[in-house]
Short mmCIF file of C-alpha atoms and ligand atoms in Angstrom, two decimals:
data_model
loop_
_atom_site.label_atom_id
_atom_site.label_comp_id
_atom_site.label_asym_id
_atom_site.label_seq_id
_atom_site.Cartn_x
_atom_site.Cartn_y
_atom_site.Cartn_z
CA UNK A 4 10.70 49.19 91.61
CA UNK A 5 10.37 47.85 88.29
CA UNK A 6 12.96 46.68 86.21
CA UNK A 7 14.34 47.67 82.91
CA UNK A 8 11.70 48.98 81.44
CA UNK A 9 13.02 49.82 77.65
CA UNK A 10 15.67 46.36 76.40
CA UNK A 11 19.16 48.52 75.46
CA UNK A 12 20.79 48.06 71.87
CA UNK A 13 23.96 46.63 71.22
CA UNK A 14 25.55 43.29 71.96
CA UNK A 15 24.43 42.93 76.05
CA UNK A 16 20.79 42.02 77.60
CA UNK A 17 20.75 41.81 81.09
CA UNK A 18 19.32 39.66 83.40
CA UNK A 19 16.18 40.77 85.70
CA UNK A 20 17.61 43.69 87.32
CA UNK A 21 14.62 43.66 89.85
CA UNK A 22 17.23 41.49 93.00
CA UNK A 23 19.81 44.53 92.75
CA UNK A 24 16.71 47.07 93.30
CA UNK A 25 14.51 44.60 96.14
CA UNK A 26 18.68 44.76 97.17
CA UNK A 27 19.18 48.80 97.54
CA UNK A 28 15.75 49.51 98.94
CA UNK A 29 16.27 47.00 102.20
CA UNK A 30 19.72 48.19 102.87
CA UNK A 31 18.49 52.04 102.22
CA UNK A 32 18.70 52.22 106.64
CA UNK A 33 22.14 50.68 106.62
CA UNK A 34 23.32 53.14 103.28
CA UNK A 35 22.41 56.35 105.32
CA UNK A 36 24.27 55.20 108.66
CA UNK A 37 26.95 54.73 106.83
CA UNK A 38 26.92 56.81 104.78
CA UNK A 39 27.22 59.58 108.11
CA UNK A 40 30.10 57.69 109.04
CA UNK A 41 31.74 58.67 106.33
CA UNK A 42 30.84 62.68 106.40
CA UNK A 43 32.81 62.78 110.08
CA UNK A 44 36.12 63.03 109.04
CA UNK A 45 36.30 66.69 108.42
CA UNK A 46 38.34 66.33 104.67
CA UNK A 47 39.10 69.45 104.09
CA UNK A 48 41.60 69.61 101.95
CA UNK A 49 42.41 73.68 101.53
CA UNK A 50 42.96 73.93 105.47
CA UNK A 51 46.43 72.44 106.31
CA UNK A 52 45.43 71.66 109.85
CA UNK A 53 42.81 69.75 108.48
CA UNK A 54 45.50 66.69 106.70
CA UNK A 55 45.39 64.45 108.94
CA UNK A 56 41.52 64.17 108.97
CA UNK A 57 41.76 64.18 104.73
CA UNK A 58 44.24 61.05 104.62
CA UNK A 59 41.71 58.85 107.77
CA UNK A 60 38.91 59.62 105.73
CA UNK A 61 41.16 58.33 102.13
CA UNK A 62 41.25 54.70 104.03
CA UNK A 63 37.84 54.97 105.47
CA UNK A 64 36.54 54.59 102.01
CA UNK A 65 39.95 51.99 100.80
CA UNK A 66 37.95 49.82 103.92
CA UNK A 67 34.82 50.61 102.49
CA UNK A 68 35.28 50.32 99.30
CA UNK A 69 36.88 47.54 99.68
CA UNK A 70 34.17 45.55 102.56
CA UNK A 71 31.37 45.84 99.90
CA UNK A 72 33.27 44.35 97.11
CA UNK A 73 35.85 46.27 95.76
CA UNK A 74 39.33 45.67 94.77
CA UNK A 75 40.86 49.20 96.19
CA UNK A 76 43.82 51.01 97.42
CA UNK A 77 44.83 54.04 98.49
CA UNK A 78 47.28 55.93 96.07
CA UNK A 79 49.90 59.00 97.28
CA UNK A 80 50.61 61.91 95.79
CA UNK A 81 51.85 65.47 96.00
CA UNK A 82 49.16 67.05 97.74
CA UNK A 83 46.08 64.49 98.81
CA UNK A 84 45.91 60.21 97.88
CA UNK A 85 43.69 58.92 95.37
CA UNK A 86 41.34 56.03 96.47
CA UNK A 87 41.01 53.83 93.89
CA UNK A 88 38.73 51.19 93.88
CA UNK A 89 37.15 49.26 90.35
CA UNK A 90 34.87 45.83 90.42
CA UNK A 91 36.84 41.98 89.20
CA UNK A 92 37.72 43.29 85.30
CA UNK A 93 36.30 40.28 82.37
CA UNK A 94 37.92 41.00 79.27
CA UNK A 95 35.97 42.63 76.33
CA UNK A 96 33.74 44.16 77.96
CA UNK A 97 33.36 48.09 78.63
CA UNK A 98 35.12 50.62 81.26
CA UNK A 99 33.61 53.51 83.06
CA UNK A 100 34.76 55.47 85.40
CA UNK A 101 33.61 57.15 88.48
CA UNK A 102 34.79 60.16 89.13
CA UNK A 103 34.21 61.95 92.67
CA UNK A 104 36.03 63.96 95.13
CA UNK A 105 36.09 63.03 99.35
CA UNK A 106 37.74 66.34 99.75
CA UNK A 107 35.49 69.19 101.33
CA UNK A 108 34.49 73.12 101.73
CA UNK A 109 36.56 74.74 104.78
CA UNK A 110 32.90 74.66 107.54
CA UNK A 111 33.38 78.90 108.29
CA UNK A 112 31.60 80.55 109.70
CA UNK A 113 31.05 77.45 112.56
CA UNK A 114 28.03 79.51 114.57
CA UNK A 115 25.83 79.60 110.98
CA UNK A 116 24.94 75.88 111.81
CA UNK A 117 21.89 74.74 113.45
CA UNK A 118 23.88 71.01 113.91
CA UNK A 119 27.69 70.65 113.89
CA UNK A 120 29.49 70.30 109.80
CA UNK A 121 31.72 66.76 110.83
CA UNK A 122 28.27 65.65 112.91
CA UNK A 123 26.19 64.38 110.56
CA UNK A 124 22.60 64.24 111.28
CA UNK A 125 18.84 63.58 109.13
CA UNK A 126 16.86 66.13 109.52
CA UNK A 127 12.63 65.96 107.48
CA UNK A 128 14.37 63.25 105.05
CA UNK A 129 17.84 64.90 104.34
CA UNK A 130 21.29 64.04 105.73
CA UNK A 131 23.28 67.73 107.22
CA UNK A 132 26.90 67.94 107.36
CA UNK A 133 29.66 69.60 105.63
CA UNK A 134 30.26 67.20 102.61
CA UNK A 135 26.84 66.06 102.24
CA UNK A 136 25.92 66.76 98.50
CA UNK A 137 29.28 67.59 97.57
CA UNK A 138 29.84 64.97 97.78
CA UNK A 139 30.46 62.58 99.55
CA UNK A 140 26.88 61.55 99.45
CA UNK A 141 26.52 62.21 95.06
CA UNK A 142 29.41 59.14 94.34
CA UNK A 143 28.31 57.21 97.35
CA UNK A 144 24.90 56.95 95.81
CA UNK A 145 27.53 55.02 92.88
CA UNK A 146 28.67 52.86 95.35
CA UNK A 147 25.83 51.80 96.61
CA UNK A 148 24.28 50.93 93.20
CA UNK A 149 27.89 48.65 92.69
CA UNK A 150 27.72 46.97 96.14
CA UNK A 151 23.93 45.92 95.20
CA UNK A 152 25.43 44.38 91.79
CA UNK A 153 27.82 42.81 93.75
CA UNK A 154 25.67 41.38 96.64
CA UNK A 155 23.63 40.25 94.55
CA UNK A 156 25.46 38.27 92.23
CA UNK A 157 24.22 40.32 89.18
CA UNK A 158 26.55 40.57 86.67
CA UNK A 159 27.46 43.57 86.16
CA UNK A 160 27.24 44.28 82.06
CA UNK A 161 31.15 46.55 82.65
CA UNK A 162 34.15 46.97 83.83
CA UNK A 163 33.92 50.17 86.99
CA UNK A 164 36.55 51.86 88.41
CA UNK A 165 36.16 54.59 91.46
CA UNK A 166 38.71 57.15 90.64
CA UNK A 167 37.76 58.99 94.28
CA UNK A 168 40.15 62.31 94.66
CA UNK A 169 41.63 64.28 97.67
CA UNK A 170 41.91 68.33 95.91
CA UNK A 171 39.03 69.29 93.61
CA UNK A 172 38.30 71.73 96.00
CA UNK A 173 41.78 73.07 95.56
CA UNK A 174 41.97 72.61 92.13
CA UNK A 175 42.90 68.47 91.86
CA UNK A 176 46.54 69.99 91.11
CA UNK A 177 47.58 66.37 91.56
CA UNK A 178 45.12 64.87 89.07
CA UNK A 179 46.50 65.41 86.22
CA UNK A 180 49.77 63.77 86.60
CA UNK A 181 47.86 60.90 88.06
CA UNK A 182 45.77 60.28 84.89
CA UNK A 183 49.36 60.76 82.90
CA UNK A 184 50.08 57.73 85.26
CA UNK A 185 48.12 56.10 85.15
CA UNK A 186 46.53 55.59 81.53
CA UNK A 187 46.97 52.50 80.28
CA UNK A 188 44.27 51.57 83.59
CA UNK A 189 42.55 53.92 83.48
CA UNK A 190 41.61 53.68 79.49
CA UNK A 191 37.82 53.97 79.52
CA UNK A 192 35.31 54.65 76.81
CA UNK A 193 33.36 57.21 79.53
CA UNK A 194 33.75 59.04 82.11
CA UNK A 195 30.52 59.31 84.71
CA UNK A 196 30.07 61.81 87.57
CA UNK A 197 27.68 62.73 89.94
CA UNK A 198 29.11 66.35 91.54
CA UNK A 199 26.27 68.90 90.49
CA UNK A 200 22.79 69.33 90.27
CA UNK A 201 19.56 69.08 89.18
CA UNK A 202 16.56 71.67 89.13
CA UNK A 203 14.07 69.17 91.18
CA UNK A 204 13.32 65.86 91.71
CA UNK A 205 11.10 66.46 89.31
CA UNK A 206 13.40 67.71 86.96
CA UNK A 207 16.63 64.86 87.02
CA UNK A 208 19.03 66.32 84.88
CA UNK A 209 21.82 65.69 82.62
CA UNK A 210 24.61 68.11 82.81
CA UNK A 211 26.29 68.94 78.87
CA UNK A 212 28.77 71.62 80.14
CA UNK A 213 31.30 73.72 82.55
CA UNK A 214 32.50 77.09 83.29
CA UNK A 215 35.31 77.21 83.81
CA UNK A 216 37.85 79.47 86.25
CA UNK A 217 39.97 81.44 87.08
CA UNK A 218 41.70 82.94 89.61
CA UNK A 219 43.99 85.64 91.64
CA UNK A 220 44.87 87.65 94.73
CA UNK A 221 45.26 91.08 93.71
CA UNK A 222 47.38 92.52 96.98
CA UNK A 223 47.89 96.80 97.38
CA UNK A 224 50.55 97.42 98.94
CA UNK A 225 50.84 101.30 100.70
CA UNK A 226 52.98 102.53 103.73
CA UNK A 227 55.78 100.01 105.59
CA UNK A 228 53.24 99.28 108.58
CA UNK A 229 49.40 100.87 108.92
CA UNK A 230 49.66 104.84 109.94
CA UNK A 231 47.73 107.31 112.01
CA UNK A 232 44.44 107.94 110.34
CA UNK A 233 44.91 111.20 111.63
CA UNK A 234 48.90 112.25 111.98
CA UNK A 235 49.54 110.91 108.40
CA UNK A 236 45.55 110.06 106.32
CA UNK A 237 45.59 112.71 104.07
CA UNK A 238 49.43 113.14 102.65
CA UNK A 239 49.24 109.25 101.44
CA UNK A 240 47.50 106.80 99.74
CA UNK A 241 44.81 104.26 101.09
CA UNK A 242 45.30 100.60 99.97
CA UNK A 243 41.79 99.60 101.31
CA UNK A 244 40.56 102.69 99.13
CA UNK A 245 43.11 102.26 95.88
CA UNK A 246 42.35 98.74 95.73
CA UNK A 247 38.06 99.48 97.10
CA UNK A 248 38.48 101.64 93.19
CA UNK A 249 40.55 99.41 91.06
CA UNK A 250 38.12 96.49 91.61
CA UNK A 251 34.75 99.05 91.46
CA UNK A 252 35.71 99.47 87.99
CA UNK A 253 35.88 95.88 86.86
CA UNK A 254 31.93 95.61 86.41
CA UNK A 255 30.15 98.24 84.37
CA UNK A 256 26.44 99.04 84.66
CA UNK A 257 24.95 97.50 82.98
CA UNK A 258 27.00 94.30 84.22
CA UNK A 259 29.78 93.55 81.67
CA UNK A 260 33.28 92.69 83.13
CA UNK A 261 35.51 95.49 82.00
CA UNK A 262 39.18 93.69 81.06
CA UNK A 263 39.80 94.58 77.36
CA UNK A 264 38.97 91.32 74.86
CA UNK A 265 37.66 89.71 78.36
CA UNK A 266 34.40 88.40 75.93
CA UNK A 267 36.41 88.12 72.93
CA UNK A 268 36.65 84.42 72.80
CA UNK A 269 33.19 83.53 73.91
CA UNK A 270 31.07 81.53 71.78
CA UNK A 271 27.59 83.37 71.21
CA UNK A 272 24.64 81.32 72.57
CA UNK A 273 22.47 79.98 69.71
CA UNK A 274 18.65 80.89 69.33
CA UNK A 275 18.33 77.31 69.50
CA UNK A 276 20.11 76.71 73.13
CA UNK A 277 18.58 80.03 74.37
CA UNK A 278 14.82 78.47 73.73
CA UNK A 279 16.36 74.99 75.32
CA UNK A 280 17.13 76.29 78.07
CA UNK A 281 13.90 79.07 78.49
CA UNK A 282 12.24 76.05 79.38
CA UNK A 283 13.89 75.13 82.53
CA UNK A 284 11.61 75.58 85.33
CA UNK A 285 12.13 79.23 87.16
CA UNK A 286 10.31 81.33 88.71
CA UNK A 287 12.39 84.64 89.56
CA UNK A 288 10.69 85.47 92.75
CA UNK A 289 10.87 81.75 94.05
CA UNK A 290 14.87 81.90 93.19
CA UNK A 291 15.32 85.43 94.69
CA UNK A 292 13.87 84.24 97.74
CA UNK A 293 16.52 80.57 97.81
CA UNK A 294 18.74 83.57 97.52
CA UNK A 295 17.66 85.81 99.93
CA UNK A 296 18.77 89.13 98.17
CA UNK A 297 16.25 92.22 97.56
CA UNK A 298 16.91 92.05 94.22
CA UNK A 299 18.15 90.26 91.08
CA UNK A 300 21.52 91.74 89.17
CA UNK A 301 22.54 90.41 86.36
CA UNK A 302 24.23 91.19 83.00
CA UNK A 303 21.45 92.61 81.29
CA UNK A 304 20.04 90.84 78.08
CA UNK A 305 20.27 87.00 79.52
CA UNK A 306 17.65 85.35 81.54
CA UNK A 307 19.14 84.26 84.87
CA UNK A 308 20.00 81.14 84.16
CA UNK A 309 22.29 82.23 80.59
CA UNK A 310 23.79 84.73 83.51
CA UNK A 311 24.47 81.44 85.93
CA UNK A 312 25.74 78.69 83.48
CA UNK A 313 26.73 80.26 80.46
CA UNK A 314 28.28 83.58 80.20
CA UNK A 315 31.20 84.34 82.20
CA UNK A 316 31.97 86.13 85.29
CA UNK A 317 34.35 88.19 87.16
CA UNK A 318 33.30 87.95 91.14
CA UNK A 319 35.41 89.11 94.51
CA UNK A 320 35.73 85.95 96.52
CA UNK A 321 37.23 88.44 99.71
CA UNK A 322 38.35 91.31 99.87
CA UNK A 323 40.58 91.52 103.60
CA UNK A 324 41.84 94.69 104.75
CA UNK A 325 42.84 97.58 107.58
CA UNK A 326 41.25 96.33 111.24
CA UNK A 327 38.75 94.06 111.45
CA UNK A 328 38.34 94.35 115.50
CA UNK A 329 35.45 95.61 117.66
CA UNK A 330 35.21 98.83 118.48
CA UNK A 331 37.20 101.12 115.58
CA UNK A 332 40.86 102.18 115.00
CA UNK A 333 42.43 104.93 113.35
CA UNK A 334 44.60 103.44 110.79
CA UNK A 335 45.34 104.00 107.06
CA UNK A 336 46.24 99.70 106.34
CA UNK A 337 49.19 99.20 105.25
CA UNK A 338 47.52 97.49 102.53
CA UNK A 339 44.66 95.00 101.07
CA UNK A 340 43.88 91.99 99.30
CA UNK A 341 40.94 90.53 97.09
CA UNK A 342 40.88 87.33 96.40
CA UNK A 343 39.26 87.41 92.31
CA UNK A 344 37.55 83.70 90.00
CA UNK A 345 36.85 84.49 86.47
CA UNK A 346 34.08 81.95 85.99
CA UNK A 347 34.30 81.07 81.69
CA UNK A 348 32.42 79.85 79.25
CA UNK A 349 33.55 78.15 75.83
CA UNK A 350 35.92 79.00 74.74
CA UNK A 351 38.24 81.15 76.72
CA UNK A 352 41.11 79.96 78.69
CA UNK A 353 42.10 80.58 81.63
CA UNK A 354 45.03 81.46 80.41
CA UNK A 355 44.15 84.37 77.96
CA UNK A 356 41.50 85.79 81.09
CA UNK A 357 45.16 86.05 83.83
CA UNK A 358 46.30 87.41 81.51
CA UNK A 359 44.26 90.82 80.47
CA UNK A 360 43.12 91.19 84.29
CA UNK A 361 46.40 90.95 84.95
CA UNK A 362 47.16 93.54 82.59
CA UNK A 363 44.51 95.79 83.22
CA UNK A 364 44.28 95.62 87.02
CA UNK A 365 48.29 97.21 86.45
CA UNK A 366 47.16 99.09 84.14
CA UNK A 367 44.24 101.02 86.55
CA UNK A 368 46.76 100.36 89.84
CA UNK A 369 48.00 104.41 90.86
CA UNK A 370 51.44 105.17 91.40
CA UNK A 371 51.11 105.49 94.82
CA UNK A 372 50.88 101.78 95.86
CA UNK A 373 52.99 99.32 95.49
CA UNK A 374 50.94 96.49 92.85
CA UNK A 375 51.08 92.52 93.33
CA UNK A 376 49.44 89.94 91.52
CA UNK A 377 49.41 86.64 92.73
CA UNK A 378 48.14 84.36 89.52
CA UNK A 379 46.21 80.59 91.23
CA UNK A 380 44.26 77.04 89.62
CA UNK A 381 42.89 77.25 86.27
CA UNK A 382 40.33 75.10 84.77
CA UNK A 383 38.85 75.19 80.85
CA UNK A 384 35.41 75.40 80.12
CA UNK A 385 33.80 71.93 79.57
CA UNK A 386 30.91 71.63 76.75
CA UNK A 387 30.03 68.13 75.04
CA UNK A 388 26.88 68.77 72.98
CA UNK A 389 24.30 65.74 74.97
CA UNK A 390 23.35 63.40 71.65
CA UNK A 391 24.52 59.99 70.67
CA UNK A 392 23.92 56.77 72.48
CA UNK A 393 26.09 57.76 75.50
CA UNK A 394 23.71 61.04 76.55
CA UNK A 395 21.07 58.63 75.69
CA UNK A 396 21.49 56.12 78.44
CA UNK A 397 21.68 58.41 80.92
CA UNK A 398 18.80 60.15 79.66
CA UNK A 399 17.13 56.62 80.02
CA UNK A 400 18.49 55.56 83.07
CA UNK A 401 17.62 58.81 85.27
CA UNK A 402 14.33 58.96 84.13
CA UNK A 403 13.35 55.41 84.83
CA UNK A 404 15.21 55.75 88.49
CA UNK A 405 13.28 59.69 88.83
CA UNK A 406 10.15 58.77 87.07
CA UNK A 407 10.43 62.31 85.96
CA UNK A 408 11.79 63.55 81.79
CA UNK A 409 15.09 64.80 82.87
CA UNK A 410 16.30 68.26 81.26
CA UNK A 411 19.48 69.11 80.12
CA UNK A 412 21.42 71.75 81.71
CA UNK A 413 24.01 74.12 81.50
CA UNK A 414 25.86 73.67 85.35
CA UNK A 415 27.91 77.53 86.74
CA UNK A 416 29.93 75.22 88.63
CA UNK A 417 33.50 74.04 87.45
CA UNK A 418 35.46 70.84 87.49
CA UNK A 419 38.39 70.82 86.77
CA UNK A 420 39.75 67.65 85.16
CA UNK A 421 37.32 66.76 83.32
CA UNK A 422 39.06 68.79 80.68
CA UNK A 423 41.92 66.83 81.36
CA UNK A 424 39.82 63.00 81.61
CA UNK A 425 39.02 64.63 77.51
CA UNK A 426 42.51 65.52 76.92
CA UNK A 427 44.58 62.43 78.54
CA UNK A 428 41.76 59.69 78.31
CA UNK A 429 40.45 61.22 75.08
CA UNK A 430 37.11 60.77 76.52
CA UNK A 431 33.73 62.61 77.66
CA UNK A 432 31.80 63.04 81.06
CA UNK A 433 28.78 62.73 81.93
CA UNK A 434 27.74 64.81 84.71
CA UNK A 435 24.09 63.33 86.04
CA UNK A 436 23.88 65.84 89.47
CA UNK A 437 21.64 65.01 92.27
CA UNK A 438 22.10 68.05 94.77
CA UNK A 439 19.50 70.18 95.34
CA UNK A 440 19.31 73.95 94.31
CA UNK A 441 18.65 74.52 98.28
CA UNK A 442 21.58 71.79 99.04
CA UNK A 443 23.41 75.06 100.55
CA UNK A 444 26.88 73.33 98.34
CA UNK A 445 30.03 75.08 100.37
CA UNK A 446 27.66 77.19 102.12
CA UNK A 447 26.26 76.68 105.99
CA UNK A 448 23.73 73.50 106.63
CA UNK A 449 25.21 71.74 103.60
CA UNK A 450 22.55 69.15 103.39
CA UNK A 451 21.89 66.25 100.72
CA UNK A 452 17.86 64.73 100.21
CA UNK A 453 17.71 61.19 100.99
CA UNK A 454 15.74 61.28 98.32
CA UNK A 455 18.46 62.27 96.41
CA UNK A 456 20.82 59.16 97.87
CA UNK A 457 18.15 56.65 97.32
CA UNK A 458 16.92 57.85 93.46
CA UNK A 459 20.69 58.28 92.74
CA UNK A 460 21.95 54.59 93.86
CA UNK A 461 18.68 53.81 91.42
CA UNK A 462 19.97 55.53 88.60
CA UNK A 463 23.76 53.66 88.25
CA UNK A 464 21.17 50.92 89.00
CA UNK A 465 19.66 51.88 85.58
CA UNK A 466 22.66 53.36 83.64
CA UNK A 467 25.35 50.53 82.99
CA UNK A 468 23.41 48.14 81.32
CA UNK A 469 22.04 50.66 78.95
CA UNK A 470 25.52 53.23 79.17
CA UNK A 471 27.04 49.18 78.22
CA UNK A 472 25.25 48.94 75.16
CA UNK A 473 25.63 52.63 73.68
CA UNK A 474 29.50 50.93 73.46
N1 BES B 1 31.17 69.78 93.05
C1 BES B 1 31.23 71.56 92.85
C2 BES B 1 31.38 71.96 91.22
C3 BES B 1 29.56 72.14 90.67
C4 BES B 1 28.53 72.38 91.73
C5 BES B 1 29.66 72.06 89.48
C6 BES B 1 27.17 72.84 91.14
C7 BES B 1 28.16 72.38 89.11
C8 BES B 1 27.15 73.21 89.82
C9 BES B 1 32.25 71.48 93.27
O1 BES B 1 33.22 70.66 94.14
C10 BES B 1 33.37 72.87 93.19
O2 BES B 1 32.52 73.00 94.03
N2 BES B 1 33.92 73.37 92.15
C11 BES B 1 35.03 74.60 92.27
C12 BES B 1 35.92 74.12 91.33
C13 BES B 1 37.26 75.21 91.79
C14 BES B 1 37.36 75.38 93.14
C15 BES B 1 38.15 75.42 90.96
C16 BES B 1 34.13 75.72 91.86
O3 BES B 1 32.98 75.15 91.39
O4 BES B 1 33.61 76.20 92.23
ZN1 ZN B 2 32.47 72.34 95.91
#
């Protein structure tokens, strides 16, 4: 493993870092074993039955951080605990925050997993488990890098604080309050997050934009109870039919969302940016195959990559009504409900989109049913131009670790807290994702490549001297 190839600018000149990289290489098997231990906790934040697993996972993380030489503690919140772990402080050094989340998505449907989601299994150079890539494996790579510095007595050029939360997958409800409360201690020069993706191991990525989100649930109620569809059907409206008709009207034949004003605040993509995004590796047949669809579909006039990262969307995430069991049951269901989220791009706001969508649904709803709309979590979109010395430092670290020219891209997913880091701490986030396109985030058989774990740890080790020199 080479040491730092390029002398960083600024006041800090790093000592040769060979010991750090040697330590990382020698510790790879142990790192995988430790990550497997971390992945055994079913830290599913959305399901109250898993609250004890979430707590136990936070405790394990605190213990692990302490074992590798960090000062760590667990902070209770109204929701799931937040773990803070820091390197020993030295006056006058830059301070960086490494954000991650130890909560995971629900693993269902369980029958589609080749091996159980919370029994991590290494196959073909990959770890399969719920949370492997989203996000335990990704922040674990940073922990291993910092461990290597501490274990080899290599001086870190900066102070580091890990902030690992337990509610990212359910909207990071407690974290904004926590940031406000701990503002002084968390004051830093930059946030670093590995919770996004890269197109391939040959294309390590710096992400400069994330979409925001607006979630709501629509409930259509008809008769007081399920009715015999033969006796009464035809004389009352069918809530499932009404809901489907309403939802079907939310998108036109060109893939545009029909909610009035939906695109009003969308910042147009510049020609230069479209040209840049078009340089990312992409093959339509391969993409189609990866996703298992017979044909791709999206808003006309935009490439698939633009559609999934730089354009707003409205998706039905869940749709329920009537009888779902075996065989048939002849009823007019009493109710129907749908879970909907919109992904937002600069300069849309979740409040505005929720308001517009809510009033549009009310307009579409006939008087034959009752409509209830529950608004859910929201997050603003994020964009920071990938220029300046911090971005440069990140690109250098990516290149040094993965041995390939990094790309700069937008991601379609959301990390709700990044705009709060900007608002409350006044700092931007460097998004250095380690997930590959076939990692199955939020799906059965989620996996994390060992090459991403080890490459991510090297990237983190390379980053701190370079990033410190940028401040
Ligand atoms: N790690 C993802 C976000 C992500 C994944 C961003 C891939 C870009 C590329 C994160 O854990 C996530 O799933 N976020 C949720 C947030 C939501 C629940 C508010 C999302 O995007 O659905
Ligand atoms: Zn996620």
